[in-house]
PDB file of C-alpha atoms in Angstrom:
ATOM      1  CA  MET A 360     -33.412  80.611  13.524  1.00  0.00           C
ATOM      2  CA  PRO A 361     -31.060  79.961  10.572  1.00  0.00           C
ATOM      3  CA  ARG A 362     -27.401  80.809  11.061  1.00  0.00           C
ATOM      4  CA  SER A 363     -26.446  84.369  10.171  1.00  0.00           C
ATOM      5  CA  THR A 364     -22.811  83.628   9.379  1.00  0.00           C
ATOM      6  CA  ARG A 365     -20.845  80.986   7.458  1.00  0.00           C
ATOM      7  CA  SER A 366     -17.340  79.607   7.528  1.00  0.00           C
ATOM      8  CA  ASP A 367     -17.454  78.939   3.768  1.00  0.00           C
ATOM      9  CA  ARG A 368     -17.850  82.524   2.586  1.00  0.00           C
ATOM     10  CA  ARG A 369     -15.130  82.435  -0.091  1.00  0.00           C
ATOM     11  CA  VAL A 370     -16.747  80.714  -3.086  1.00  0.00           C
ATOM     12  CA  ALA A 371     -14.272  81.857  -5.759  1.00  0.00           C
ATOM     13  CA  PRO A 372     -11.156  84.032  -5.843  1.00  0.00           C
ATOM     14  CA  GLY A 373     -12.292  87.479  -4.747  1.00  0.00           C
ATOM     15  CA  VAL A 374     -15.923  86.431  -4.256  1.00  0.00           C
ATOM     16  CA  ASP A 375     -17.546  86.023  -0.846  1.00  0.00           C
ATOM     17  CA  ARG A 376     -20.995  84.614  -0.183  1.00  0.00           C
ATOM     18  CA  LEU A 377     -22.839  86.455   2.571  1.00  0.00           C
ATOM     19  CA  GLY A 378     -26.302  86.213   4.102  1.00  0.00           C
ATOM     20  CA  ASP A 379     -27.722  83.232   5.948  1.00  0.00           C
ATOM     21  CA  ASP A 380     -29.157  79.776   5.321  1.00  0.00           C
ATOM     22  CA  ILE A 381     -32.121  81.215   3.424  1.00  0.00           C
ATOM     23  CA  VAL A 382     -30.806  84.250   1.530  1.00  0.00           C
ATOM     24  CA  ASN A 383     -27.523  84.762  -0.351  1.00  0.00           C
ATOM     25  CA  PHE A 384     -25.829  87.927  -1.467  1.00  0.00           C
ATOM     26  CA  TYR A 385     -22.277  88.283  -2.729  1.00  0.00           C
ATOM     27  CA  LEU A 386     -19.306  90.604  -2.418  1.00  0.00           C
ATOM     28  CA  VAL A 387     -17.053  90.794  -5.480  1.00  0.00           C
ATOM     29  CA  GLU A 388     -13.578  92.315  -5.314  1.00  0.00           C
ATOM     30  CA  GLU A 389     -12.361  94.068  -8.452  1.00  0.00           C
ATOM     31  CA  PRO A 390      -9.145  96.097  -8.851  1.00  0.00           C
ATOM     32  CA  ASP A 391     -11.200  99.281  -9.207  1.00  0.00           C
ATOM     33  CA  GLY A 392     -13.603  98.676  -6.333  1.00  0.00           C
ATOM     34  CA  LEU A 393     -16.084  96.408  -4.581  1.00  0.00           C
ATOM     35  CA  VAL A 394     -19.388  95.262  -6.043  1.00  0.00           C
ATOM     36  CA  LEU A 395     -22.295  93.749  -4.145  1.00  0.00           C
ATOM     37  CA  ILE A 396     -24.595  91.371  -6.009  1.00  0.00           C
ATOM     38  CA  ASP A 397     -27.988  91.802  -4.333  1.00  0.00           C
ATOM     39  CA  ALA A 398     -28.415  93.524  -0.995  1.00  0.00           C
ATOM     40  CA  GLY A 399     -29.624  90.857   1.397  1.00  0.00           C
ATOM     41  CA  LEU A 400     -31.880  91.692   4.323  1.00  0.00           C
ATOM     42  CA  PRO A 401     -31.730  94.699   6.674  1.00  0.00           C
ATOM     43  CA  ALA A 402     -30.525  92.450   9.499  1.00  0.00           C
ATOM     44  CA  HIS A 403     -27.447  91.562   7.421  1.00  0.00           C
ATOM     45  CA  LEU A 404     -25.964  95.037   7.886  1.00  0.00           C
ATOM     46  CA  LYS A 405     -23.953  94.028  10.958  1.00  0.00           C
ATOM     47  CA  GLN A 406     -22.575  90.985   9.137  1.00  0.00           C
ATOM     48  CA  LEU A 407     -21.589  93.039   6.101  1.00  0.00           C
ATOM     49  CA  ARG A 408     -19.878  95.705   8.208  1.00  0.00           C
ATOM     50  CA  ALA A 409     -17.914  93.074  10.140  1.00  0.00           C
ATOM     51  CA  HIS A 410     -16.909  91.229   6.980  1.00  0.00           C
ATOM     52  CA  LEU A 411     -15.606  94.406   5.372  1.00  0.00           C
ATOM     53  CA  ALA A 412     -13.826  95.490   8.548  1.00  0.00           C
ATOM     54  CA  GLY A 413     -11.936  92.192   8.553  1.00  0.00           C
ATOM     55  CA  SER A 414      -9.998  93.430   5.522  1.00  0.00           C
ATOM     56  CA  GLY A 415      -9.785  97.072   6.596  1.00  0.00           C
ATOM     57  CA  ARG A 416     -12.719  98.270   4.505  1.00  0.00           C
ATOM     58  CA  SER A 417     -16.127  99.795   5.121  1.00  0.00           C
ATOM     59  CA  LEU A 418     -19.476 100.293   3.419  1.00  0.00           C
ATOM     60  CA  THR A 419     -18.122 103.323   1.560  1.00  0.00           C
ATOM     61  CA  ASP A 420     -15.769 101.034  -0.378  1.00  0.00           C
ATOM     62  CA  ILE A 421     -18.747  99.420  -2.144  1.00  0.00           C
ATOM     63  CA  ARG A 422     -19.055 101.247  -5.441  1.00  0.00           C
ATOM     64  CA  ALA A 423     -22.075  99.451  -6.909  1.00  0.00           C
ATOM     65  CA  VAL A 424     -24.913  97.135  -5.935  1.00  0.00           C
ATOM     66  CA  LEU A 425     -26.319  95.001  -8.752  1.00  0.00           C
ATOM     67  CA  LEU A 426     -29.832  93.831  -7.903  1.00  0.00           C
ATOM     68  CA  THR A 427     -30.946  90.660  -9.649  1.00  0.00           C
ATOM     69  CA  HIS A 428     -34.570  91.689  -9.015  1.00  0.00           C
ATOM     70  CA  GLY A 429     -36.748  93.756  -6.732  1.00  0.00           C
ATOM     71  CA  HIS A 430     -37.975  91.230  -4.160  1.00  0.00           C
ATOM     72  CA  PRO A 431     -37.395  92.408  -0.570  1.00  0.00           C
ATOM     73  CA  ASP A 432     -35.053  89.562   0.371  1.00  0.00           C
ATOM     74  CA  HIS A 433     -32.631  90.901  -2.252  1.00  0.00           C
ATOM     75  CA  THR A 434     -32.951  94.651  -1.652  1.00  0.00           C
ATOM     76  CA  GLY A 435     -32.813  95.025   2.138  1.00  0.00           C
ATOM     77  CA  LEU A 436     -29.590  97.064   2.333  1.00  0.00           C
ATOM     78  CA  ALA A 437     -30.079  98.987  -0.913  1.00  0.00           C
ATOM     79  CA  HIS A 438     -31.207 102.204   0.759  1.00  0.00           C
ATOM     80  CA  THR A 439     -28.385 102.120   3.311  1.00  0.00           C
ATOM     81  CA  LEU A 440     -25.744 101.529   0.653  1.00  0.00           C
ATOM     82  CA  GLN A 441     -27.186 104.202  -1.620  1.00  0.00           C
ATOM     83  CA  GLN A 442     -26.947 106.659   1.293  1.00  0.00           C
ATOM     84  CA  VAL A 443     -23.208 106.025   1.656  1.00  0.00           C
ATOM     85  CA  GLY A 444     -22.517 106.498  -2.049  1.00  0.00           C
ATOM     86  CA  ALA A 445     -23.032 103.205  -3.885  1.00  0.00           C
ATOM     87  CA  ASP A 446     -24.854 103.161  -7.210  1.00  0.00           C
ATOM     88  CA  ILE A 447     -27.852 100.822  -7.081  1.00  0.00           C
ATOM     89  CA  TRP A 448     -28.571  99.067 -10.385  1.00  0.00           C
ATOM     90  CA  VAL A 449     -31.745  97.190 -11.346  1.00  0.00           C
ATOM     91  CA  HIS A 450     -33.691  96.443 -14.518  1.00  0.00           C
ATOM     92  CA  GLU A 451     -36.213  99.188 -15.212  1.00  0.00           C
ATOM     93  CA  SER A 452     -39.139  96.729 -14.925  1.00  0.00           C
ATOM     94  CA  ASP A 453     -38.355  96.213 -11.226  1.00  0.00           C
ATOM     95  CA  ALA A 454     -37.402  99.799 -10.408  1.00  0.00           C
ATOM     96  CA  ALA A 455     -40.953 100.569  -9.247  1.00  0.00           C
ATOM     97  CA  ILE A 456     -40.582  98.082  -6.378  1.00  0.00           C
ATOM     98  CA  LEU A 457     -37.526  99.976  -5.156  1.00  0.00           C
ATOM     99  CA  ARG A 458     -39.323 103.301  -5.558  1.00  0.00           C
ATOM    100  CA  ASP A 459     -42.495 102.215  -3.748  1.00  0.00           C
ATOM    101  CA  GLY A 460     -40.902 100.049  -1.058  1.00  0.00           C
ATOM    102  CA  PRO A 461     -40.710  96.311  -0.347  1.00  0.00           C
ATOM    103  CA  ARG A 462     -44.401  95.757   0.339  1.00  0.00           C
ATOM    104  CA  SER A 463     -45.150  96.839  -3.235  1.00  0.00           C
ATOM    105  CA  ALA A 464     -43.497  93.689  -4.626  1.00  0.00           C
ATOM    106  CA  LEU A 465     -46.785  91.766  -4.401  1.00  0.00           C
ATOM    107  CA  ARG A 466     -48.413  94.474  -6.520  1.00  0.00           C
ATOM    108  CA  HIS A 467     -45.680  95.018  -9.084  1.00  0.00           C
ATOM    109  CA  ALA A 468     -44.689  91.329  -9.402  1.00  0.00           C
ATOM    110  CA  LYS A 469     -47.733  89.375  -8.242  1.00  0.00           C
ATOM    111  CA  PRO A 470     -46.985  85.648  -7.874  1.00  0.00           C
ATOM    112  CA  GLU A 471     -48.906  83.176 -10.019  1.00  0.00           C
ATOM    113  CA  ARG A 472     -50.185  81.302  -6.982  1.00  0.00           C
ATOM    114  CA  SER A 473     -50.896  81.989  -3.349  1.00  0.00           C
ATOM    115  CA  ALA A 474     -48.267  80.763  -0.887  1.00  0.00           C
ATOM    116  CA  LEU A 475     -51.006  79.284   1.315  1.00  0.00           C
ATOM    117  CA  PRO A 476     -51.263  75.860  -0.414  1.00  0.00           C
ATOM    118  CA  TYR A 477     -47.508  75.412  -0.051  1.00  0.00           C
ATOM    119  CA  LEU A 478     -47.703  76.224   3.648  1.00  0.00           C
ATOM    120  CA  LEU A 479     -50.591  73.814   4.172  1.00  0.00           C
ATOM    121  CA  ARG A 480     -48.793  71.040   2.297  1.00  0.00           C
ATOM    122  CA  ARG A 481     -45.461  71.662   4.009  1.00  0.00           C
ATOM    123  CA  PRO A 482     -45.840  73.495   7.344  1.00  0.00           C
ATOM    124  CA  ALA A 483     -42.057  73.846   7.698  1.00  0.00           C
ATOM    125  CA  ALA A 484     -42.190  76.292   4.775  1.00  0.00           C
ATOM    126  CA  ILE A 485     -43.422  78.969   7.187  1.00  0.00           C
ATOM    127  CA  THR A 486     -39.775  79.316   8.242  1.00  0.00           C
ATOM    128  CA  THR A 487     -38.997  81.332   5.110  1.00  0.00           C
ATOM    129  CA  PRO A 488     -41.640  84.108   5.355  1.00  0.00           C
ATOM    130  CA  LEU A 489     -41.171  84.307   9.129  1.00  0.00           C
ATOM    131  CA  HIS A 490     -37.424  84.711   8.696  1.00  0.00           C
ATOM    132  CA  LEU A 491     -37.915  87.497   6.149  1.00  0.00           C
ATOM    133  CA  ALA A 492     -40.332  89.297   8.463  1.00  0.00           C
ATOM    134  CA  ARG A 493     -38.049  89.000  11.494  1.00  0.00           C
ATOM    135  CA  THR A 494     -35.055  90.313   9.594  1.00  0.00           C
ATOM    136  CA  GLY A 495     -36.835  93.424   8.323  1.00  0.00           C
ATOM    137  CA  ALA A 496     -37.507  92.475   4.707  1.00  0.00           C
ATOM    138  CA  PHE A 497     -40.925  94.102   4.572  1.00  0.00           C
ATOM    139  CA  THR A 498     -40.110  97.276   6.482  1.00  0.00           C
ATOM    140  CA  ALA A 499     -36.908  98.405   4.758  1.00  0.00           C
ATOM    141  CA  PRO A 500     -36.984 101.961   3.366  1.00  0.00           C
ATOM    142  CA  ALA A 501     -37.880 102.596  -0.259  1.00  0.00           C
ATOM    143  CA  THR A 502     -34.947 103.273  -2.584  1.00  0.00           C
ATOM    144  CA  PRO A 503     -35.856 105.773  -5.312  1.00  0.00           C
ATOM    145  CA  GLY A 504     -33.314 107.126  -7.758  1.00  0.00           C
ATOM    146  CA  VAL A 505     -31.674 103.844  -8.743  1.00  0.00           C
ATOM    147  CA  ARG A 506     -29.711 103.298 -11.936  1.00  0.00           C
ATOM    148  CA  VAL A 507     -31.657 101.326 -14.555  1.00  0.00           C
ATOM    149  CA  PHE A 508     -31.105  99.457 -17.821  1.00  0.00           C
ATOM    150  CA  ASP A 509     -33.589  97.839 -20.189  1.00  0.00           C
ATOM    151  CA  THR A 510     -31.539  95.497 -22.388  1.00  0.00           C
ATOM    152  CA  ASP A 511     -28.596  93.123 -22.131  1.00  0.00           C
ATOM    153  CA  GLN A 512     -25.527  95.324 -21.812  1.00  0.00           C
ATOM    154  CA  ARG A 513     -22.086  95.684 -20.321  1.00  0.00           C
ATOM    155  CA  LEU A 514     -22.229  97.915 -17.266  1.00  0.00           C
ATOM    156  CA  ASN A 515     -18.988  99.728 -17.953  1.00  0.00           C
ATOM    157  CA  GLU A 516     -19.426 102.090 -15.010  1.00  0.00           C
ATOM    158  CA  VAL A 517     -19.387  99.150 -12.595  1.00  0.00           C
ATOM    159  CA  PRO A 518     -16.071  97.648 -11.427  1.00  0.00           C
ATOM    160  CA  GLY A 519     -15.334  94.597 -13.562  1.00  0.00           C
ATOM    161  CA  ALA A 520     -17.747  95.788 -16.294  1.00  0.00           C
ATOM    162  CA  PRO A 521     -20.161  92.854 -15.834  1.00  0.00           C
ATOM    163  CA  GLN A 522     -22.713  91.890 -18.458  1.00  0.00           C
ATOM    164  CA  ALA A 523     -26.355  92.311 -17.466  1.00  0.00           C
ATOM    165  CA  VAL A 524     -28.301  89.330 -18.862  1.00  0.00           C
ATOM    166  CA  LEU A 525     -32.094  89.602 -18.815  1.00  0.00           C
ATOM    167  CA  LEU A 526     -33.699  86.502 -17.258  1.00  0.00           C
ATOM    168  CA  PRO A 527     -37.334  87.562 -16.749  1.00  0.00           C
ATOM    169  CA  GLY A 528     -40.054  85.409 -15.262  1.00  0.00           C
ATOM    170  CA  HIS A 529     -39.424  85.273 -11.542  1.00  0.00           C
ATOM    171  CA  THR A 530     -40.119  88.999 -11.822  1.00  0.00           C
ATOM    172  CA  ALA A 531     -40.463  91.016 -15.003  1.00  0.00           C
ATOM    173  CA  GLY A 532     -37.034  92.552 -14.447  1.00  0.00           C
ATOM    174  CA  SER A 533     -35.084  89.531 -13.207  1.00  0.00           C
ATOM    175  CA  THR A 534     -31.491  89.800 -14.385  1.00  0.00           C
ATOM    176  CA  GLY A 535     -28.321  87.746 -14.149  1.00  0.00           C
ATOM    177  CA  TYR A 536     -24.858  89.288 -14.031  1.00  0.00           C
ATOM    178  CA  LEU A 537     -22.019  87.673 -15.950  1.00  0.00           C
ATOM    179  CA  PHE A 538     -18.363  88.377 -15.181  1.00  0.00           C
ATOM    180  CA  PRO A 539     -17.026  86.535 -18.252  1.00  0.00           C
ATOM    181  CA  ASP A 540     -13.322  86.936 -17.485  1.00  0.00           C
ATOM    182  CA  ARG A 541     -13.895  85.228 -14.134  1.00  0.00           C
ATOM    183  CA  GLY A 542     -16.424  82.606 -15.233  1.00  0.00           C
ATOM    184  CA  LEU A 543     -19.070  83.920 -12.812  1.00  0.00           C
ATOM    185  CA  LEU A 544     -22.803  84.103 -13.418  1.00  0.00           C
ATOM    186  CA  PHE A 545     -24.970  85.457 -10.608  1.00  0.00           C
ATOM    187  CA  THR A 546     -28.431  84.066 -11.326  1.00  0.00           C
ATOM    188  CA  GLY A 547     -30.477  85.624  -8.541  1.00  0.00           C
ATOM    189  CA  ASP A 548     -33.767  83.730  -8.442  1.00  0.00           C
ATOM    190  CA  ALA A 549     -33.843  82.908 -12.160  1.00  0.00           C
ATOM    191  CA  LEU A 550     -32.193  79.637 -11.136  1.00  0.00           C
ATOM    192  CA  VAL A 551     -31.776  78.589  -7.502  1.00  0.00           C
ATOM    193  CA  THR A 552     -30.602  75.476  -5.710  1.00  0.00           C
ATOM    194  CA  HIS A 553     -32.987  75.704  -2.774  1.00  0.00           C
ATOM    195  CA  ASP A 554     -36.664  76.650  -2.718  1.00  0.00           C
ATOM    196  CA  GLY A 555     -37.811  77.681   0.743  1.00  0.00           C
ATOM    197  CA  LEU A 556     -41.496  76.987   0.117  1.00  0.00           C
ATOM    198  CA  THR A 557     -41.209  73.527  -1.422  1.00  0.00           C
ATOM    199  CA  GLY A 558     -38.004  72.448   0.322  1.00  0.00           C
ATOM    200  CA  HIS A 559     -36.530  71.323  -3.024  1.00  0.00           C
ATOM    201  CA  THR A 560     -32.726  71.176  -3.094  1.00  0.00           C
ATOM    202  CA  GLY A 561     -30.793  71.233  -6.361  1.00  0.00           C
ATOM    203  CA  PRO A 562     -31.065  73.400  -9.484  1.00  0.00           C
ATOM    204  CA  THR A 563     -34.665  74.523  -9.961  1.00  0.00           C
ATOM    205  CA  LEU A 564     -36.996  77.373 -10.765  1.00  0.00           C
ATOM    206  CA  VAL A 565     -38.571  79.085  -7.793  1.00  0.00           C
ATOM    207  CA  CYS A 566     -42.097  77.773  -7.207  1.00  0.00           C
ATOM    208  CA  ARG A 567     -45.133  79.641  -8.491  1.00  0.00           C
ATOM    209  CA  GLY A 568     -45.919  80.875  -5.004  1.00  0.00           C
ATOM    210  CA  PHE A 569     -42.963  83.250  -5.390  1.00  0.00           C
ATOM    211  CA  THR A 570     -42.806  83.580  -9.206  1.00  0.00           C
ATOM    212  CA  HIS A 571     -44.579  86.116 -11.396  1.00  0.00           C
ATOM    213  CA  ASP A 572     -44.578  84.223 -14.729  1.00  0.00           C
ATOM    214  CA  SER A 573     -43.352  80.627 -14.666  1.00  0.00           C
ATOM    215  CA  HIS A 574     -43.565  80.141 -18.444  1.00  0.00           C
ATOM    216  CA  THR A 575     -41.257  83.083 -19.050  1.00  0.00           C
ATOM    217  CA  ALA A 576     -38.991  81.892 -16.231  1.00  0.00           C
ATOM    218  CA  LEU A 577     -38.652  78.535 -17.979  1.00  0.00           C
ATOM    219  CA  THR A 578     -37.784  80.265 -21.251  1.00  0.00           C
ATOM    220  CA  SER A 579     -35.094  82.281 -19.476  1.00  0.00           C
ATOM    221  CA  LEU A 580     -33.200  79.067 -18.782  1.00  0.00           C
ATOM    222  CA  ASP A 581     -32.520  79.007 -22.536  1.00  0.00           C
ATOM    223  CA  ARG A 582     -30.695  82.320 -22.139  1.00  0.00           C
ATOM    224  CA  ILE A 583     -28.384  80.761 -19.564  1.00  0.00           C
ATOM    225  CA  ASP A 584     -27.695  77.890 -21.975  1.00  0.00           C
ATOM    226  CA  GLU A 585     -26.590  80.401 -24.617  1.00  0.00           C
ATOM    227  CA  LEU A 586     -24.011  82.108 -22.422  1.00  0.00           C
ATOM    228  CA  THR A 587     -20.344  81.335 -22.890  1.00  0.00           C
ATOM    229  CA  GLY A 588     -17.691  81.684 -20.247  1.00  0.00           C
ATOM    230  CA  ALA A 589     -19.777  80.843 -17.162  1.00  0.00           C
ATOM    231  CA  THR A 590     -18.372  77.992 -15.078  1.00  0.00           C
ATOM    232  CA  LEU A 591     -19.782  78.942 -11.661  1.00  0.00           C
ATOM    233  CA  LEU A 592     -23.456  79.756 -11.061  1.00  0.00           C
ATOM    234  CA  LEU A 593     -24.152  81.749  -7.907  1.00  0.00           C
ATOM    235  CA  PRO A 594     -27.864  81.717  -7.004  1.00  0.00           C
ATOM    236  CA  GLY A 595     -29.902  83.857  -4.650  1.00  0.00           C
ATOM    237  CA  HIS A 596     -30.844  80.805  -2.604  1.00  0.00           C
ATOM    238  CA  GLY A 597     -28.880  77.598  -2.089  1.00  0.00           C
ATOM    239  CA  GLN A 598     -25.396  76.383  -2.898  1.00  0.00           C
ATOM    240  CA  PRO A 599     -23.288  77.492  -5.891  1.00  0.00           C
ATOM    241  CA  VAL A 600     -23.121  75.213  -8.926  1.00  0.00           C
ATOM    242  CA  THR A 601     -19.880  74.498 -10.777  1.00  0.00           C
ATOM    243  CA  GLY A 602     -19.378  73.087 -14.263  1.00  0.00           C
ATOM    244  CA  ASP A 603     -21.381  73.392 -17.462  1.00  0.00           C
ATOM    245  CA  PRO A 604     -24.426  75.627 -16.783  1.00  0.00           C
ATOM    246  CA  ARG A 605     -26.472  73.518 -19.204  1.00  0.00           C
ATOM    247  CA  THR A 606     -26.376  70.662 -16.701  1.00  0.00           C
ATOM    248  CA  ALA A 607     -27.948  72.904 -14.072  1.00  0.00           C
ATOM    249  CA  THR A 608     -30.585  74.287 -16.433  1.00  0.00           C
ATOM    250  CA  ARG A 609     -31.497  70.753 -17.536  1.00  0.00           C
ATOM    251  CA  GLN A 610     -32.006  69.771 -13.908  1.00  0.00           C
ATOM    252  CA  ALA A 611     -34.066  72.912 -13.322  1.00  0.00           C
ATOM    253  CA  ARG A 612     -36.335  72.067 -16.246  1.00  0.00           C
ATOM    254  CA  GLN A 613     -36.802  68.565 -14.898  1.00  0.00           C
ATOM    255  CA  ALA A 614     -37.649  69.920 -11.451  1.00  0.00           C
ATOM    256  CA  GLY A 615     -40.279  72.211 -12.981  1.00  0.00           C
ATOM    257  CA  SER A 616     -41.805  75.278 -11.381  1.00  0.00           C
ATOM    258  CA  HIS A 617     -43.994  73.469  -8.799  1.00  0.00           C
TER     259      HIS A 617
END
């Protein structure tokens, strides 16, 4: 079983990386409140509570949760956090997954390929879906009534007023969140540095076994190239990437979508 905690949680001033060796989510401290980027897995609730308690805070101090997309390994605590008062934000194209529950992701964002060939080619890849199942990814409650947007925009109601940047392809509503004053770009699964099915490490697109439209996903890397002010990419899976984002997107194009 992958580790559920890390000693390297602080990845930037005021930014902590939570989750485990397969799934990342992030806590961002702003002067006007806490923001969670993605919502991990249901089993991460204990970790999140303990992490907040370490600085005298609780779940009720989280004002907003920004979901990069609707896949169940990114939405596991959304319902719980909504119940204690956090606004849950997601692109309108992925809102139906939240409304209908995690099992609906295969219907609303059907992958281009079956995962079976990947599992046959690399049996160790079974670790990822088994981990998601064991940690409650597919049985989390639905989360209706989320806040939605449909274009690139500053989310002025969210602490830090991050910029939502549409990066579709992995799902139709995949979105990055840019905190330009801090040089942070949370890429979700639009660009990752570890693919659990293929085992690839380094900047890449998620393989077609987990991606809805790989051609559009490739095009979305151009959007990352166009952004100014991002010096740290924080993906949904794998290690953060520092430096010029164009270096990471070039490597992701070279890696392909498998």
